[in-house]
Short mmCIF file of N, CA and C in Angstrom, two decimals:
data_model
loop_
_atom_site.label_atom_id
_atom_site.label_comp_id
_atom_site.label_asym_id
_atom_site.label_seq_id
_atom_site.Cartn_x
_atom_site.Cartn_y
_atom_site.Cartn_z
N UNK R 24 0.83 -1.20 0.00
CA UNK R 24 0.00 0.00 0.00
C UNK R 24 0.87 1.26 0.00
N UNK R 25 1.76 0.96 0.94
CA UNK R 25 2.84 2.27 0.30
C UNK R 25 3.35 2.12 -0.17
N UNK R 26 3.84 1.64 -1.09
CA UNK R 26 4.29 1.86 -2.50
C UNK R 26 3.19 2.31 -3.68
N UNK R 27 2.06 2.07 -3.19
CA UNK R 27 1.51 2.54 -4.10
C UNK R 27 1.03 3.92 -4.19
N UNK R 28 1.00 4.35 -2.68
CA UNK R 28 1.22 6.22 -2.50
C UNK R 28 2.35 6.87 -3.03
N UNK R 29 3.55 5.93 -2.67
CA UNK R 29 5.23 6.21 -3.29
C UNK R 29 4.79 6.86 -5.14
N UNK R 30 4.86 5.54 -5.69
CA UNK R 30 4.19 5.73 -7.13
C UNK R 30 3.10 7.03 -7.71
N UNK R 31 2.41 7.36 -6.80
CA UNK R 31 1.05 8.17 -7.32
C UNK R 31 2.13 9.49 -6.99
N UNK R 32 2.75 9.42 -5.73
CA UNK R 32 3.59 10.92 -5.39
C UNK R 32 4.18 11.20 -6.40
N UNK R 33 5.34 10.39 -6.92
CA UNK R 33 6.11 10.20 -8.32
C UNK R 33 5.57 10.92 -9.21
N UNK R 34 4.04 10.81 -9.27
CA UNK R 34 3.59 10.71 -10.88
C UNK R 34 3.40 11.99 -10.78
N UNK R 35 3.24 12.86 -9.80
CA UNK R 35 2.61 14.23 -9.41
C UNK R 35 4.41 15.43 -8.87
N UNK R 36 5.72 14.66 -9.80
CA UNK R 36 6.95 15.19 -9.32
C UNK R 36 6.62 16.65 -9.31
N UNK R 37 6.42 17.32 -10.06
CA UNK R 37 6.55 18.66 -10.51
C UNK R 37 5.79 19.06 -10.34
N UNK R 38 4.65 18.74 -9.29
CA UNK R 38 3.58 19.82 -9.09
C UNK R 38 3.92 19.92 -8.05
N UNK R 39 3.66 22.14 -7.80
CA UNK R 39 4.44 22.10 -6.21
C UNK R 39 3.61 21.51 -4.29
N UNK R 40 2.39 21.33 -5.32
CA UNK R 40 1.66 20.47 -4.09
C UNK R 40 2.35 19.27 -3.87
N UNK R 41 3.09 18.79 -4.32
CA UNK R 41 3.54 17.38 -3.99
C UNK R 41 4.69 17.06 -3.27
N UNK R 42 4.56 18.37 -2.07
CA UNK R 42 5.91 18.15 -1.07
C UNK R 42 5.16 17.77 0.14
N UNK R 43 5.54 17.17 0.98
CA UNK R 43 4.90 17.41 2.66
C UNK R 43 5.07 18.54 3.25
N UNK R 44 3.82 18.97 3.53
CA UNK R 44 3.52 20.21 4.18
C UNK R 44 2.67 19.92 5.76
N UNK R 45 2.70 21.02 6.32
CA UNK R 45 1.73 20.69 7.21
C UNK R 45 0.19 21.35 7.03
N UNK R 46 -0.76 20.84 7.40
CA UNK R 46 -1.97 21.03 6.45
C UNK R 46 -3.17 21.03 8.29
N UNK R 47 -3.82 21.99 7.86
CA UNK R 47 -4.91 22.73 8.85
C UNK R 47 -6.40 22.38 8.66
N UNK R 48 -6.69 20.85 8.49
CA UNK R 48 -8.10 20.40 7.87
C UNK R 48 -9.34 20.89 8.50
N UNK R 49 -10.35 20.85 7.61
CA UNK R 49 -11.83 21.52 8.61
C UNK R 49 -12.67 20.23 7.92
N UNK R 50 -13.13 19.89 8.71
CA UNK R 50 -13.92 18.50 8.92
C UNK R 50 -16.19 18.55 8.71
N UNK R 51 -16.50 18.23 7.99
CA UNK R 51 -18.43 18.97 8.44
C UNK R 51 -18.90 17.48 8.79
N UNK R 52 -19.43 17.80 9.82
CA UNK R 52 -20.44 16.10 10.31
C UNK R 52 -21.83 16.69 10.59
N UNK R 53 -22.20 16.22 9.80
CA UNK R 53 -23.69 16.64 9.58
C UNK R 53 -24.58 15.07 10.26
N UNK R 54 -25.20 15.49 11.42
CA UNK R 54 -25.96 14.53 11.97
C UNK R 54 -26.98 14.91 12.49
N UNK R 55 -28.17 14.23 12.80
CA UNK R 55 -29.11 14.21 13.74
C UNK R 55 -29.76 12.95 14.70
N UNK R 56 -30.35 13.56 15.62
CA UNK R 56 -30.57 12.50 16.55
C UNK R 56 -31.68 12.44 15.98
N UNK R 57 -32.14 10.68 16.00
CA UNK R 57 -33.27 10.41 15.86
C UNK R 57 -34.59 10.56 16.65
N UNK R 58 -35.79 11.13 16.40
CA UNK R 58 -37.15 11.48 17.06
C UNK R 58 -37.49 9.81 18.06
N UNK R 59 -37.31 8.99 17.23
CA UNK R 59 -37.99 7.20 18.03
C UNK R 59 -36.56 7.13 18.92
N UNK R 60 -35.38 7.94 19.09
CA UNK R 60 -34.39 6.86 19.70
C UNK R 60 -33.62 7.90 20.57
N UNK R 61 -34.68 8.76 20.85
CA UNK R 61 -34.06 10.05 22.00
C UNK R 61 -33.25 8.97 23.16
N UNK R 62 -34.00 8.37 24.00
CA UNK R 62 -33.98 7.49 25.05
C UNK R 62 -32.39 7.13 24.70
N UNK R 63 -32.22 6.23 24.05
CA UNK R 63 -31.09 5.65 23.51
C UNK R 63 -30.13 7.33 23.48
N UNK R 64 -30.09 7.81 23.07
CA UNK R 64 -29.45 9.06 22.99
C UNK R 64 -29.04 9.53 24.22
N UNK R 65 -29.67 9.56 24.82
CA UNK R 65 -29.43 9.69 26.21
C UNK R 65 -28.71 9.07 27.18
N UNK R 66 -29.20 8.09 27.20
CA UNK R 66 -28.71 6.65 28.17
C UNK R 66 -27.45 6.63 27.33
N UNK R 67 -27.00 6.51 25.77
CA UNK R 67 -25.59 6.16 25.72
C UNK R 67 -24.55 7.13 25.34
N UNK R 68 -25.00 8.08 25.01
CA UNK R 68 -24.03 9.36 25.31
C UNK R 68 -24.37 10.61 25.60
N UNK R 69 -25.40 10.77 25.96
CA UNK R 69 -25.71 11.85 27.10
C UNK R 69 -25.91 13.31 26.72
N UNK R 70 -25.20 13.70 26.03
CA UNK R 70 -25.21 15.05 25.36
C UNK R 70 -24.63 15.29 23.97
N UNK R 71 -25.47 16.64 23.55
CA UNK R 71 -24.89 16.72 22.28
C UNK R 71 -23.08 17.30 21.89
N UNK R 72 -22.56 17.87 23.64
CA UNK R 72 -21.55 18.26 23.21
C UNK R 72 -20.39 16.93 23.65
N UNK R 73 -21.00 15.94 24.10
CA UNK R 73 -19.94 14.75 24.53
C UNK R 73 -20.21 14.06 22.66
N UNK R 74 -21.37 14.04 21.79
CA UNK R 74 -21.32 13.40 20.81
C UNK R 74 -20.08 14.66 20.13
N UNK R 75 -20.31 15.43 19.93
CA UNK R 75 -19.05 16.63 18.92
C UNK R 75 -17.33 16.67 19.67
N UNK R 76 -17.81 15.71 20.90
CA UNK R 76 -16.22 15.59 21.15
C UNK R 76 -15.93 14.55 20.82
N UNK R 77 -17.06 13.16 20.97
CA UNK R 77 -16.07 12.15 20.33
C UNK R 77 -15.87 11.64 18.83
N UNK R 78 -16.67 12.59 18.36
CA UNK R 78 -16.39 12.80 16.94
C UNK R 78 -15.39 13.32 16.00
N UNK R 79 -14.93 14.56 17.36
CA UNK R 79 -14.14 15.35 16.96
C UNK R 79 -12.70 14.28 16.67
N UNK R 80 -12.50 13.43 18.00
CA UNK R 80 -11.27 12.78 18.48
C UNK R 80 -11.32 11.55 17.06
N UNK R 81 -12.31 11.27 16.55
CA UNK R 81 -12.49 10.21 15.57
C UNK R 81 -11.76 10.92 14.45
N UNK R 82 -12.58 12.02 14.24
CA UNK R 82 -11.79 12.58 12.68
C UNK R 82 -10.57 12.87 12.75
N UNK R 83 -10.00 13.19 14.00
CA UNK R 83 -8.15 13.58 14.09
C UNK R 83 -7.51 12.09 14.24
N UNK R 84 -8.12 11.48 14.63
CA UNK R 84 -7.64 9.83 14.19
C UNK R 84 -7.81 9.54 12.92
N UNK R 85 -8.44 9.67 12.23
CA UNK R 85 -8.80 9.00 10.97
C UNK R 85 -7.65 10.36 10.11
N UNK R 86 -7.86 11.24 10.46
CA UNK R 86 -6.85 12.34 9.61
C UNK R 86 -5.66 12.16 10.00
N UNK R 87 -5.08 11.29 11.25
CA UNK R 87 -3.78 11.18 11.16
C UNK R 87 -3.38 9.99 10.62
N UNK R 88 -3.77 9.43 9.99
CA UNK R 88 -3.81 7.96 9.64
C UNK R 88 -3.52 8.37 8.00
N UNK R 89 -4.35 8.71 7.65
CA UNK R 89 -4.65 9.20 5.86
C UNK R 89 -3.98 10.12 5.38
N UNK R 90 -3.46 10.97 6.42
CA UNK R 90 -3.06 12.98 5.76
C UNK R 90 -1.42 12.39 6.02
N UNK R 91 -1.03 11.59 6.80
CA UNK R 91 0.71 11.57 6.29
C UNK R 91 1.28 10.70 5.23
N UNK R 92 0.23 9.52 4.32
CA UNK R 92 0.88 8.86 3.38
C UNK R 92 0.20 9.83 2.17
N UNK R 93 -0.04 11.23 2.44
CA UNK R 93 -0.25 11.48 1.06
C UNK R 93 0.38 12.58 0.90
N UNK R 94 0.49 13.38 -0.37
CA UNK R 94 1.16 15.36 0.45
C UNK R 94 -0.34 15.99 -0.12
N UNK R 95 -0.38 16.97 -0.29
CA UNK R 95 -1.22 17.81 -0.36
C UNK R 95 -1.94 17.86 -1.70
N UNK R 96 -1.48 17.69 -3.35
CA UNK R 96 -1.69 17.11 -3.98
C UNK R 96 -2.46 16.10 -4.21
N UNK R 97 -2.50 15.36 -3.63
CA UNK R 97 -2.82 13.46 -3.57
C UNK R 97 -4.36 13.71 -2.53
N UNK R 98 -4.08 14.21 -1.40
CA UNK R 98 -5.07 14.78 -0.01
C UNK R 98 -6.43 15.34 -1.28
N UNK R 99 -6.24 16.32 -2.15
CA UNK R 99 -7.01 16.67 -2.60
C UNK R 99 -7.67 15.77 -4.26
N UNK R 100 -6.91 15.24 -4.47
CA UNK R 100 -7.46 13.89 -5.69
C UNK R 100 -7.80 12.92 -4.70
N UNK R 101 -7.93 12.25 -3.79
CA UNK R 101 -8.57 11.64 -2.78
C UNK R 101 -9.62 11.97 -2.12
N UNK R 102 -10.19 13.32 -1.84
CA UNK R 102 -10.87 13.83 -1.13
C UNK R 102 -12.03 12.86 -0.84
N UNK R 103 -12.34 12.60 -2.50
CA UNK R 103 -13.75 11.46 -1.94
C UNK R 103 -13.43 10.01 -1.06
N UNK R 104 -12.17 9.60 -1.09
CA UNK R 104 -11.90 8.32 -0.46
C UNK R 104 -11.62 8.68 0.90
N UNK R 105 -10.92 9.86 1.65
CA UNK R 105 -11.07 10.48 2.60
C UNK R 105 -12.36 10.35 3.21
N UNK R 106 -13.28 11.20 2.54
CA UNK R 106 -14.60 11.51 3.29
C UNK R 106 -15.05 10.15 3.40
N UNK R 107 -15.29 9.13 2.58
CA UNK R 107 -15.64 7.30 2.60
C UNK R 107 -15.35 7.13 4.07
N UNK R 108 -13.73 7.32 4.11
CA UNK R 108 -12.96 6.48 5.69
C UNK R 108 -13.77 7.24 6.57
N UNK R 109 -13.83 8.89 6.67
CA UNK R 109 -14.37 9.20 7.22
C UNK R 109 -15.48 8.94 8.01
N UNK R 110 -16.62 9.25 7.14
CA UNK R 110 -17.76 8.20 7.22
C UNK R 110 -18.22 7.26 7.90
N UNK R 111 -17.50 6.28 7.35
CA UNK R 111 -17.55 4.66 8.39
C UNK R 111 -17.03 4.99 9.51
N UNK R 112 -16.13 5.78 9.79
CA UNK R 112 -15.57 5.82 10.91
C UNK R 112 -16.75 6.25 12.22
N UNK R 113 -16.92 7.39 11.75
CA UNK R 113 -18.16 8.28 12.25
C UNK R 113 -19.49 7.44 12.24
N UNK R 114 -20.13 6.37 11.54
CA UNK R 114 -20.87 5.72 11.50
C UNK R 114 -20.66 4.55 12.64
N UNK R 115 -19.54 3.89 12.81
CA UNK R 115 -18.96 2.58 13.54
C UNK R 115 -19.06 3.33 14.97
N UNK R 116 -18.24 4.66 14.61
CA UNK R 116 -18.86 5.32 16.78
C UNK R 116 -19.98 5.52 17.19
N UNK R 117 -20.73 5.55 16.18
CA UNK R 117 -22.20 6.18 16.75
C UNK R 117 -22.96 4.41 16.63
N UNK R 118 -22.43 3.69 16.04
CA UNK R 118 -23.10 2.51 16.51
C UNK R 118 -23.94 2.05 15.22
N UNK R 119 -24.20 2.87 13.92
CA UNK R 119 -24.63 2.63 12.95
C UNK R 119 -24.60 1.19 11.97
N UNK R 120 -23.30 1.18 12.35
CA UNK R 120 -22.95 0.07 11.64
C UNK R 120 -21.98 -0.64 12.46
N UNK R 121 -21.36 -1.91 12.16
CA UNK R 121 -20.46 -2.84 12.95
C UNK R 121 -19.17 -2.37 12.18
N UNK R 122 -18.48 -2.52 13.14
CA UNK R 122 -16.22 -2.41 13.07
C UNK R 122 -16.21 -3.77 12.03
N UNK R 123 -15.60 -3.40 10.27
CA UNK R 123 -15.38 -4.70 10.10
C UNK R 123 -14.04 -5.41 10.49
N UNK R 124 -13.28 -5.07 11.67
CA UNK R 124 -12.27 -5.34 11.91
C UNK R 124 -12.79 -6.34 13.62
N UNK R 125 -14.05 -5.88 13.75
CA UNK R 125 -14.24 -6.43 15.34
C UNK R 125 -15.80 -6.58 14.79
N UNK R 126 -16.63 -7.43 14.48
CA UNK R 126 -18.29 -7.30 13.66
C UNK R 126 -18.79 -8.06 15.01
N UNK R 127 -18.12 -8.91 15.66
CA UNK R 127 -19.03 -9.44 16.86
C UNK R 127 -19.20 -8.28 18.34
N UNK R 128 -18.16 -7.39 18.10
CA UNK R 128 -18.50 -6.19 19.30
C UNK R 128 -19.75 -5.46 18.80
N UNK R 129 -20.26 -5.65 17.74
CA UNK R 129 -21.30 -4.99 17.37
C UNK R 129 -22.46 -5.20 18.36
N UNK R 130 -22.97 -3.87 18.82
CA UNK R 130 -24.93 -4.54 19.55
C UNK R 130 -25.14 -2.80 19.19
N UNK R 131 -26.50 -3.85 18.66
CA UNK R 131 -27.30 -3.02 18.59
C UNK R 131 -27.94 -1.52 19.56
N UNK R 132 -28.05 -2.32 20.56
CA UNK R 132 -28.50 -2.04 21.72
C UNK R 132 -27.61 -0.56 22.22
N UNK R 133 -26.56 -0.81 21.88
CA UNK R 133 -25.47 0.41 22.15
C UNK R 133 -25.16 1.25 21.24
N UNK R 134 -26.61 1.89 20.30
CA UNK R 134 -26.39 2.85 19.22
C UNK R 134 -26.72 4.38 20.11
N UNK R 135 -26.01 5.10 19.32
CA UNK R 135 -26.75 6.61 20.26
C UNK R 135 -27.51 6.91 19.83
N UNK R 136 -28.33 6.12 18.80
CA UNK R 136 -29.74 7.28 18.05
C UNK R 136 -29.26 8.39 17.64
N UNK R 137 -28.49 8.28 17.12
CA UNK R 137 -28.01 9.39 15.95
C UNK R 137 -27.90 9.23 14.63
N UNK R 138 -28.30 9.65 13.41
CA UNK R 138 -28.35 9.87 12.06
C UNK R 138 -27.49 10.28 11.67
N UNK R 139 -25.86 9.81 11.03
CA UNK R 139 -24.89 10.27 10.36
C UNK R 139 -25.52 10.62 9.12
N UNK R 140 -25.42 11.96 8.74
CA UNK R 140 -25.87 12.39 7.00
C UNK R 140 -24.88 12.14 6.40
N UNK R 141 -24.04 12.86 7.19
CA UNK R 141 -22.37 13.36 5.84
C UNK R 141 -21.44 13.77 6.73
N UNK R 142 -20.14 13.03 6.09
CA UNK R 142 -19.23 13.87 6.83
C UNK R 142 -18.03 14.10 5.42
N UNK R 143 -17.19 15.04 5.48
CA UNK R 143 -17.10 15.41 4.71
C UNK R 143 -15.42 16.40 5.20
N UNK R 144 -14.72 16.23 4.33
CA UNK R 144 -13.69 17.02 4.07
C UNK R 144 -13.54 18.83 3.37
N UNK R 145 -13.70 19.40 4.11
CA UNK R 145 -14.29 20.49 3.82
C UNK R 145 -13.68 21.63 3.07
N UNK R 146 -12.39 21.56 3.94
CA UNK R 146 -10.87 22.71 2.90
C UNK R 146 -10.04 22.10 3.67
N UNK R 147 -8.84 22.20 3.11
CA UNK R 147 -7.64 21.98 3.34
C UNK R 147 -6.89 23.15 3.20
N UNK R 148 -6.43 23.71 4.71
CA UNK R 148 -6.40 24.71 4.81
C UNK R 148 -4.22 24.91 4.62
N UNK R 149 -3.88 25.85 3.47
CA UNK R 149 -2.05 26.01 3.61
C UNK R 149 -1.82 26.88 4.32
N UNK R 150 -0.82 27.11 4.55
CA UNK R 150 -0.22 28.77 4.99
C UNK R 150 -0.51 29.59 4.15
N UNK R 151 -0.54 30.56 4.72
CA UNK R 151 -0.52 32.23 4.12
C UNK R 151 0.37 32.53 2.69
N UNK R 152 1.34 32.01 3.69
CA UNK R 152 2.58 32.21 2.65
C UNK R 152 2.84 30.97 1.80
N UNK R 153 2.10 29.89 1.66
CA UNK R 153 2.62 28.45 0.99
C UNK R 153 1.42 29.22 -0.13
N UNK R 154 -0.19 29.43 0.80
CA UNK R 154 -0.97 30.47 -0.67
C UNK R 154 -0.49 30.92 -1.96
N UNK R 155 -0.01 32.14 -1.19
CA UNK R 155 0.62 33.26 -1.65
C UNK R 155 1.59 32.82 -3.06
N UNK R 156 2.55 31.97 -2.74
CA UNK R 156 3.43 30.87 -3.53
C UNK R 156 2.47 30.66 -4.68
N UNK R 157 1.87 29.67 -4.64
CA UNK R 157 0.88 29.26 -5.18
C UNK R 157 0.31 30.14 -6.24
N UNK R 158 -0.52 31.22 -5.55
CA UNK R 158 -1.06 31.99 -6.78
C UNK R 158 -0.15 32.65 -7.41
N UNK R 159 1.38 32.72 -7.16
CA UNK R 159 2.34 33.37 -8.20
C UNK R 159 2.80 32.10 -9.17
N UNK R 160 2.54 31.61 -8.90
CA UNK R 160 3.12 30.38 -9.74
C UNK R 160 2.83 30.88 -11.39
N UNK R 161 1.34 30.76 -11.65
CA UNK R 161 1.42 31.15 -13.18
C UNK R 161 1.67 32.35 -13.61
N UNK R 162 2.03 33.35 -12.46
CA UNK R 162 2.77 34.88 -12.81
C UNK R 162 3.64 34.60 -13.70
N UNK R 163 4.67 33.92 -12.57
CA UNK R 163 6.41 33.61 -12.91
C UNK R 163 6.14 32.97 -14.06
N UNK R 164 5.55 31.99 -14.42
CA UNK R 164 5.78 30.75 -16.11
C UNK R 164 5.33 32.03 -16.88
N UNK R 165 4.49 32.83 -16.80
CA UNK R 165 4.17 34.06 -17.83
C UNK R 165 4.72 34.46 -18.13
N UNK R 166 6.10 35.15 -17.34
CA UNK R 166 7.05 35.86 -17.18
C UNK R 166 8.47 35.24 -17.52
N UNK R 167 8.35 34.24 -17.39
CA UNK R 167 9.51 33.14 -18.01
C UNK R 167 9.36 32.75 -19.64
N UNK R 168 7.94 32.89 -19.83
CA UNK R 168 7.57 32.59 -21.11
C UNK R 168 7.73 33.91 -22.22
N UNK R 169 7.82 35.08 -21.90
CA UNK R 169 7.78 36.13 -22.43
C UNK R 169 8.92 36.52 -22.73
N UNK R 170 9.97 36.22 -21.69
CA UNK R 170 11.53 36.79 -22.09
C UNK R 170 11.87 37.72 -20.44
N UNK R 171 10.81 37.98 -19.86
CA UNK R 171 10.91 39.18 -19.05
C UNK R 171 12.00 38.80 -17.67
#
């Protein structure tokens, strides 16, 4: 599997996204609790700001896992396979679905009554100055191309 990130980096040499950077992600989890499964909501995680914390701790797991075999380049031609991992991830905590790595810890019984809609990779946020870079880029080839 890494080699096959190795390879895709390769193929992307000369684009200047394709260095490791450090990268400032914004994450959207779009959920609701279900009307029939308040009870359940309650009894297994209690509040809405204990569900946005352990959600929170899910997506910086799942983003540290995914955001260092790729650079910034790759992060954004992936985006949809990102948001996928995402997803399940966010789905498997809230009890939606079973871990296919653990399917017998699954019960039912221990869902929070919550409705995962979407979760989603939102911007990928550079520096100021990595920006800045960036939008001069097709200045300079203009300017290289002209003689100037």
């Amino acid at each position: 599997l890494l080699k096959e990130f190795k390879d895709r980096i390769e193929s992307f040499k000369d684009d200047p996204l394709n260095d490791m950077m450090t990268l400032e992600p914004s994450v959207v989890v779009r959920f609701q609790i279900q009307k029939d499964h308040f009870i359940s909501f309650l009894t297994n995680i209690g509040s809405v700001e204990h569900v946005v914390s352990q959600m929170r701790d899910t997506v910086d797991s799942v983003l540290n896992i995914e955001f260092p075999k790729r650079t910034p380049a790759l992060i954004l031609l992936d985006k949809e396979e990102i948001n996928k991992e995402l997803k399940k991830s966010i789905e498997i905590l809230v009890g939606e679905i079973a871990d296919p790595k653990d399917p017998d810890a699954f019960n039912p019984e221990e869902r929070w009554g919550i409705n995962v809609i979407n979760v989603q990779l939102a911007d990928v946020d550079l520096s100021k100055k990595i920006n800045k870079s960036l939008r001069d880029i097709p200045d300079s080839k203009a300017d290289n191309q002209s003689g100037d």
